[in-house]
């Protein structure tokens, strides 16, 4: 009988500017044997996320860089196939952080059992997982959105942005505006309940935002940076708040980008610009899951997934994410 083979995606070289397929390598290894307190997990789905681009550079950041000639990592869901750890048994579905490989050797303390009866398993990598908590905590805690306010969301057809807009409406926002990168994505935002949406390719973001929110905005949820952040600063009313989740427009820049040219407005408008990491908001997880699961059951929140098949196609899925080819959460089915 042929022993099973484990296929992994390694980081072959650090990218300069935009990553390419040559920065990744598909490697075959032996399937590992679990030791005490370890689980052998056959991964079924893995996540690719924008933050992973930063970890490909050898720079100091909030997360350590990926190692060269070693598998990348990230959120994954898989089935326990072997292991001797209290609270787990073969067949359990678990969420863990060792994606980018077909078989993962996971410490039991780092695995969390998921309930496939509560929601489809992929939801735990998206709407019920880190993605959903990012939207929830970023909007409600970091930006402090209040009922009756106007909210602007960039990359609003992405996994986080699409949830931010829906949560804002459910929590009483008077008006929610989203930007996206294609007419189809703009149509999807309107179907999700956004009051206004625009394609940022159609003209200067500042002009499109002024048309969508002629009286200004109170909250900006930033996934893009650059011209979107500059436009939001101009549109924000006094005491407006910005939750800075990501700046994907800058991740592949070979040279440092220019800052928004209107930062002086932050002073007179008394604006608050605050970056955040979802890991700082773990205390909100239980409350978030209860509320989001209820919204899902009631059909009040919808979410999109773009699924790519095969571990060998994980690099292309990641590159497609950076190019904005996904609608909602980008996943790889293994």
Coordinates of C-alpha atoms in Angstrom, one line a residue:
X1 CA 0.0 0.0 0.0
X2 CA 1.4 3.4 -1.0
X3 CA 1.9 5.8 1.9
X4 CA -0.1 9.0 1.5
X5 CA 1.9 12.1 0.4
X6 CA 1.5 15.5 1.9
X7 CA 1.6 18.4 -0.5
X8 CA 2.6 21.9 0.8
X9 CA 3.1 25.3 -0.7
X10 CA 6.5 26.8 0.3
X11 CA 7.7 30.4 0.0
X12 CA 10.5 30.0 -2.6
X13 CA 11.6 33.6 -2.8
X14 CA 10.5 36.9 -1.2
X15 CA 8.6 39.1 -3.7
X16 CA 9.7 42.6 -4.7
X17 CA 6.6 44.5 -5.6
X18 CA 3.8 42.3 -6.9
X19 CA 4.2 38.5 -6.1
X20 CA 4.4 36.1 -9.0
X21 CA 4.0 32.3 -9.3
X22 CA 7.8 32.0 -9.1
X23 CA 7.6 33.1 -5.4
X24 CA 5.9 29.8 -4.5
X25 CA 6.9 26.2 -4.8
X26 CA 4.7 23.0 -4.5
X27 CA 6.6 20.5 -2.4
X28 CA 5.8 16.8 -1.6
X29 CA 6.6 15.6 1.9
X30 CA 5.8 12.6 4.1
X31 CA 2.6 12.7 6.1
X32 CA 3.7 13.4 9.7
X33 CA 2.9 11.2 12.7
X34 CA 1.2 12.9 15.6
X35 CA 2.9 12.8 19.0
X36 CA 1.4 13.4 22.5
X37 CA -1.0 16.3 22.5
X38 CA -1.0 16.6 18.7
X39 CA -3.6 16.1 16.0
X40 CA -3.0 15.0 12.4
X41 CA -5.5 17.0 10.4
X42 CA -6.5 16.5 6.8
X43 CA -7.2 20.0 5.6
X44 CA -10.4 20.6 3.6
X45 CA -10.4 24.3 3.2
X46 CA -7.8 27.0 3.6
X47 CA -8.0 30.8 3.6
X48 CA -5.9 33.3 1.6
X49 CA -6.0 36.8 3.0
X50 CA -4.4 40.2 2.2
X51 CA -2.3 40.3 5.4
X52 CA -0.3 37.4 4.1
X53 CA 1.4 39.7 1.6
X54 CA 3.1 41.6 4.4
X55 CA 4.4 38.4 5.9
X56 CA 6.2 37.5 2.7
X57 CA 8.6 40.4 3.3
X58 CA 11.5 40.1 5.8
X59 CA 10.5 43.1 7.9
X60 CA 9.5 43.7 11.4
X61 CA 5.7 43.7 11.8
X62 CA 3.0 42.5 14.2
X63 CA 3.4 39.0 12.8
X64 CA 6.6 37.2 12.0
X65 CA 7.6 36.9 8.4
X66 CA 7.1 33.6 6.5
X67 CA 10.3 31.5 6.4
X68 CA 11.8 30.7 3.0
X69 CA 11.7 27.1 1.9
X70 CA 9.0 26.3 4.4
X71 CA 5.3 26.1 4.2
X72 CA 3.3 29.2 4.6
X73 CA 0.5 29.2 7.2
X74 CA -3.0 30.7 7.7
X75 CA -6.5 29.8 8.6
X76 CA -7.7 26.3 7.7
X77 CA -10.5 23.8 8.5
X78 CA -9.8 20.1 8.4
X79 CA -10.8 16.7 9.7
X80 CA -8.9 15.0 12.5
X81 CA -7.6 11.7 11.2
X82 CA -5.3 10.7 14.0
X83 CA -4.0 11.8 17.4
X84 CA -4.2 11.3 21.1
X85 CA -5.5 14.5 22.7
X86 CA -8.3 15.0 25.2
X87 CA -11.5 16.4 23.8
X88 CA -10.8 15.4 20.2
X89 CA -11.5 12.2 18.1
X90 CA -11.1 11.2 14.5
X91 CA -13.8 12.7 12.4
X92 CA -13.9 16.0 14.3
X93 CA -13.8 19.1 12.2
X94 CA -11.3 21.7 13.6
X95 CA -10.3 25.3 12.8
X96 CA -6.6 26.0 13.1
X97 CA -3.7 28.1 11.7
X98 CA -1.7 25.7 9.5
X99 CA -3.1 26.1 6.0
X100 CA -1.1 25.9 2.8
X101 CA -0.7 22.1 3.2
X102 CA -2.9 19.1 2.8
X103 CA -2.0 17.4 6.1
X104 CA -1.2 19.5 9.2
X105 CA 0.3 18.5 12.5
X106 CA -1.6 20.7 14.9
X107 CA -1.2 21.1 18.6
X108 CA -4.4 20.3 20.3
X109 CA -4.3 23.6 22.2
X110 CA -4.2 25.4 18.9
X111 CA -7.3 23.6 17.4
X112 CA -10.9 24.6 17.9
X113 CA -13.7 22.2 17.2
X114 CA -16.5 23.6 15.0
X115 CA -20.1 22.8 14.7
X116 CA -21.1 21.9 11.1
X117 CA -24.8 22.1 12.2
X118 CA -24.6 25.7 13.1
X119 CA -23.4 26.9 9.7
X120 CA -21.6 25.6 6.6
X121 CA -18.0 24.8 7.6
X122 CA -16.5 27.4 5.3
X123 CA -18.3 30.1 7.3
X124 CA -15.8 29.5 10.1
X125 CA -13.1 30.9 7.8
X126 CA -15.3 33.9 6.9
X127 CA -18.5 35.3 8.3
X128 CA -18.3 33.4 11.6
X129 CA -14.5 33.5 11.9
X130 CA -11.7 36.1 11.9
X131 CA -13.3 37.9 8.9
X132 CA -16.6 38.4 10.6
X133 CA -15.1 39.4 13.9
X134 CA -12.8 41.9 12.1
X135 CA -15.9 43.6 10.5
X136 CA -17.9 43.5 13.8
X137 CA -15.2 44.8 16.2
X138 CA -13.7 47.2 13.7
X139 CA -17.1 48.9 13.0
X140 CA -18.6 48.8 16.5
X141 CA -15.6 49.1 18.8
X142 CA -12.8 50.7 16.9
X143 CA -14.9 53.2 14.8
X144 CA -17.7 53.3 17.5
X145 CA -20.4 53.6 14.9
X146 CA -23.7 55.0 16.3
X147 CA -27.2 54.7 15.0
X148 CA -28.1 57.4 12.5
X149 CA -24.6 57.9 11.2
X150 CA -23.3 57.6 7.6
X151 CA -20.7 55.0 6.9
X152 CA -18.3 54.6 4.0
X153 CA -16.5 51.2 3.3
X154 CA -13.8 50.6 0.8
X155 CA -13.2 47.2 -0.9
X156 CA -16.8 46.8 0.1
X157 CA -17.4 43.6 -2.0
X158 CA -14.6 41.8 -0.2
X159 CA -15.0 39.4 2.7
X160 CA -14.7 42.0 5.4
X161 CA -16.2 45.0 3.7
X162 CA -19.4 43.3 2.6
X163 CA -20.1 42.4 6.2
X164 CA -19.2 45.8 7.6
X165 CA -21.9 47.4 5.4
X166 CA -24.5 44.9 6.4
X167 CA -23.7 45.1 10.1
X168 CA -23.8 48.9 9.9
X169 CA -27.4 48.7 8.5
X170 CA -28.5 46.2 11.1
X171 CA -27.1 48.4 13.8
X172 CA -29.0 51.5 12.6
X173 CA -26.7 53.4 10.2
X174 CA -28.7 56.0 8.3
X175 CA -26.7 55.6 5.1
X176 CA -24.0 53.1 4.0
X177 CA -21.8 53.6 1.0
X178 CA -19.4 51.2 -0.6
X179 CA -16.6 51.3 -3.2
X180 CA -15.7 48.3 -5.3
X181 CA -13.7 47.5 -8.5
X182 CA -16.3 46.4 -11.1
X183 CA -19.9 47.1 -12.1
X184 CA -20.8 43.6 -11.1
X185 CA -19.5 44.2 -7.6
X186 CA -21.3 47.5 -7.4
X187 CA -24.5 45.7 -8.2
X188 CA -23.8 43.1 -5.5
X189 CA -23.4 45.8 -2.9
X190 CA -26.7 47.3 -3.8
X191 CA -28.3 43.8 -3.5
X192 CA -26.7 43.5 0.0
X193 CA -28.5 46.6 1.1
X194 CA -25.9 49.3 0.6
X195 CA -27.6 52.7 0.0
X196 CA -25.0 53.7 -2.6
X197 CA -22.1 52.1 -4.3
X198 CA -19.6 53.2 -6.9
X199 CA -16.8 51.7 -9.0
X200 CA -13.6 53.4 -8.1
X201 CA -12.4 53.0 -11.7
X202 CA -15.1 55.4 -12.9
X203 CA -13.3 58.6 -11.7
X204 CA -11.6 60.2 -8.7
X205 CA -12.8 58.5 -5.5
X206 CA -13.2 61.9 -3.9
X207 CA -15.7 63.0 -6.6
X208 CA -17.6 59.6 -6.4
X209 CA -17.8 59.8 -2.6
X210 CA -19.0 63.4 -2.7
X211 CA -21.8 62.4 -5.0
X212 CA -22.8 59.5 -2.8
X213 CA -22.6 61.4 0.4
X214 CA -23.1 65.1 -0.3
X215 CA -23.5 65.9 3.4
X216 CA -20.4 64.0 4.4
X217 CA -19.7 60.8 6.4
X218 CA -19.2 60.0 10.0
X219 CA -17.3 56.7 9.8
X220 CA -14.8 55.3 7.3
X221 CA -13.9 51.6 7.4
X222 CA -10.6 51.5 5.5
X223 CA -9.4 48.4 3.6
X224 CA -7.5 50.2 0.9
X225 CA -5.6 53.3 2.0
X226 CA -4.2 55.7 -0.6
X227 CA -6.8 57.8 -2.5
X228 CA -9.7 56.2 -0.6
X229 CA -8.3 57.4 2.7
X230 CA -7.6 60.8 1.3
X231 CA -11.2 61.0 -0.1
X232 CA -12.6 59.9 3.3
X233 CA -10.7 62.5 5.2
X234 CA -12.1 65.2 3.0
X235 CA -15.7 63.8 3.4
X236 CA -15.6 63.2 7.2
X237 CA -17.6 65.5 9.3
X238 CA -16.2 66.9 12.6
X239 CA -15.4 64.2 15.1
X240 CA -15.5 61.5 12.4
X241 CA -13.7 58.2 12.9
X242 CA -11.6 55.9 10.7
X243 CA -11.1 52.2 11.5
X244 CA -8.0 51.2 9.5
X245 CA -8.2 47.5 8.9
X246 CA -5.9 47.3 5.8
X247 CA -4.3 49.2 3.0
X248 CA -4.2 46.8 0.2
X249 CA -3.4 49.5 -2.4
X250 CA 0.0 49.8 -0.8
X251 CA 1.0 46.2 -0.1
X252 CA 2.8 45.6 -3.4
X253 CA 4.3 49.1 -3.8
X254 CA 8.1 48.9 -4.4
X255 CA 8.6 52.4 -3.0
X256 CA 6.8 54.0 0.0
X257 CA 3.6 55.6 -1.1
X258 CA 2.8 59.3 -0.5
X259 CA 0.7 59.9 2.5
X260 CA -2.8 61.4 2.0
X261 CA -2.2 65.0 1.0
X262 CA -4.9 66.4 3.3
X263 CA -3.8 65.0 6.7
X264 CA -3.9 68.6 8.1
X265 CA -7.7 68.3 8.0
X266 CA -7.5 65.7 10.8
X267 CA -6.7 68.6 13.2
X268 CA -9.5 71.0 12.5
X269 CA -12.1 68.3 12.1
X270 CA -10.9 66.6 15.3
X271 CA -10.8 63.2 13.5
X272 CA -9.8 59.9 14.9
X273 CA -7.8 57.5 12.7
X274 CA -7.2 54.2 14.5
X275 CA -5.5 51.1 13.2
X276 CA -6.5 47.7 14.7
X277 CA -5.8 44.0 14.7
X278 CA -8.6 41.5 15.2
X279 CA -6.5 39.6 17.7
X280 CA -7.0 42.4 20.2
X281 CA -10.7 41.8 20.2
X282 CA -11.0 38.1 21.2
X283 CA -13.1 39.1 24.2
X284 CA -15.9 40.0 21.7
X285 CA -15.9 36.6 20.0
X286 CA -18.7 34.9 21.9
X287 CA -21.0 37.9 21.6
X288 CA -20.2 38.3 17.9
X289 CA -20.8 34.6 17.1
X290 CA -24.2 34.6 18.9
X291 CA -25.3 37.8 17.1
X292 CA -24.0 36.9 13.7
X293 CA -25.3 33.3 13.9
X294 CA -28.8 34.8 14.7
X295 CA -28.6 37.1 11.7
X296 CA -27.6 34.2 9.5
X297 CA -30.5 32.1 10.7
X298 CA -32.9 34.9 10.1
X299 CA -31.5 35.6 6.6
X300 CA -30.5 39.1 7.6
X301 CA -26.9 38.7 6.6
X302 CA -25.6 37.3 3.3
X303 CA -22.0 36.4 2.4
X304 CA -20.2 35.5 -0.8
X305 CA -17.4 33.0 -1.3
X306 CA -15.0 32.5 -4.2
X307 CA -13.6 28.9 -4.1
X308 CA -10.5 27.6 -5.9
X309 CA -9.9 23.9 -6.1
X310 CA -6.5 22.2 -5.3
X311 CA -3.5 23.0 -3.2
X312 CA -1.5 23.5 -6.3
X313 CA -3.7 26.4 -7.2
X314 CA -3.4 28.2 -3.8
X315 CA -0.8 30.6 -5.1
X316 CA -3.0 31.7 -8.0
X317 CA -5.9 32.1 -5.6
X318 CA -3.8 34.4 -3.5
X319 CA -2.6 36.4 -6.5
X320 CA -6.2 36.6 -7.7
X321 CA -7.2 38.0 -4.3
X322 CA -4.5 40.8 -4.6
X323 CA -5.9 41.6 -8.1
X324 CA -9.4 41.8 -6.7
X325 CA -10.8 38.9 -8.6
X326 CA -12.7 37.5 -5.6
X327 CA -16.3 38.3 -4.6
X328 CA -16.4 37.9 -0.8
X329 CA -14.1 35.4 0.9
X330 CA -11.4 33.7 -1.2
X331 CA -11.0 30.1 -0.2
X332 CA -9.0 27.1 -1.5
X333 CA -10.7 23.6 -1.4
X334 CA -8.1 20.9 -0.8

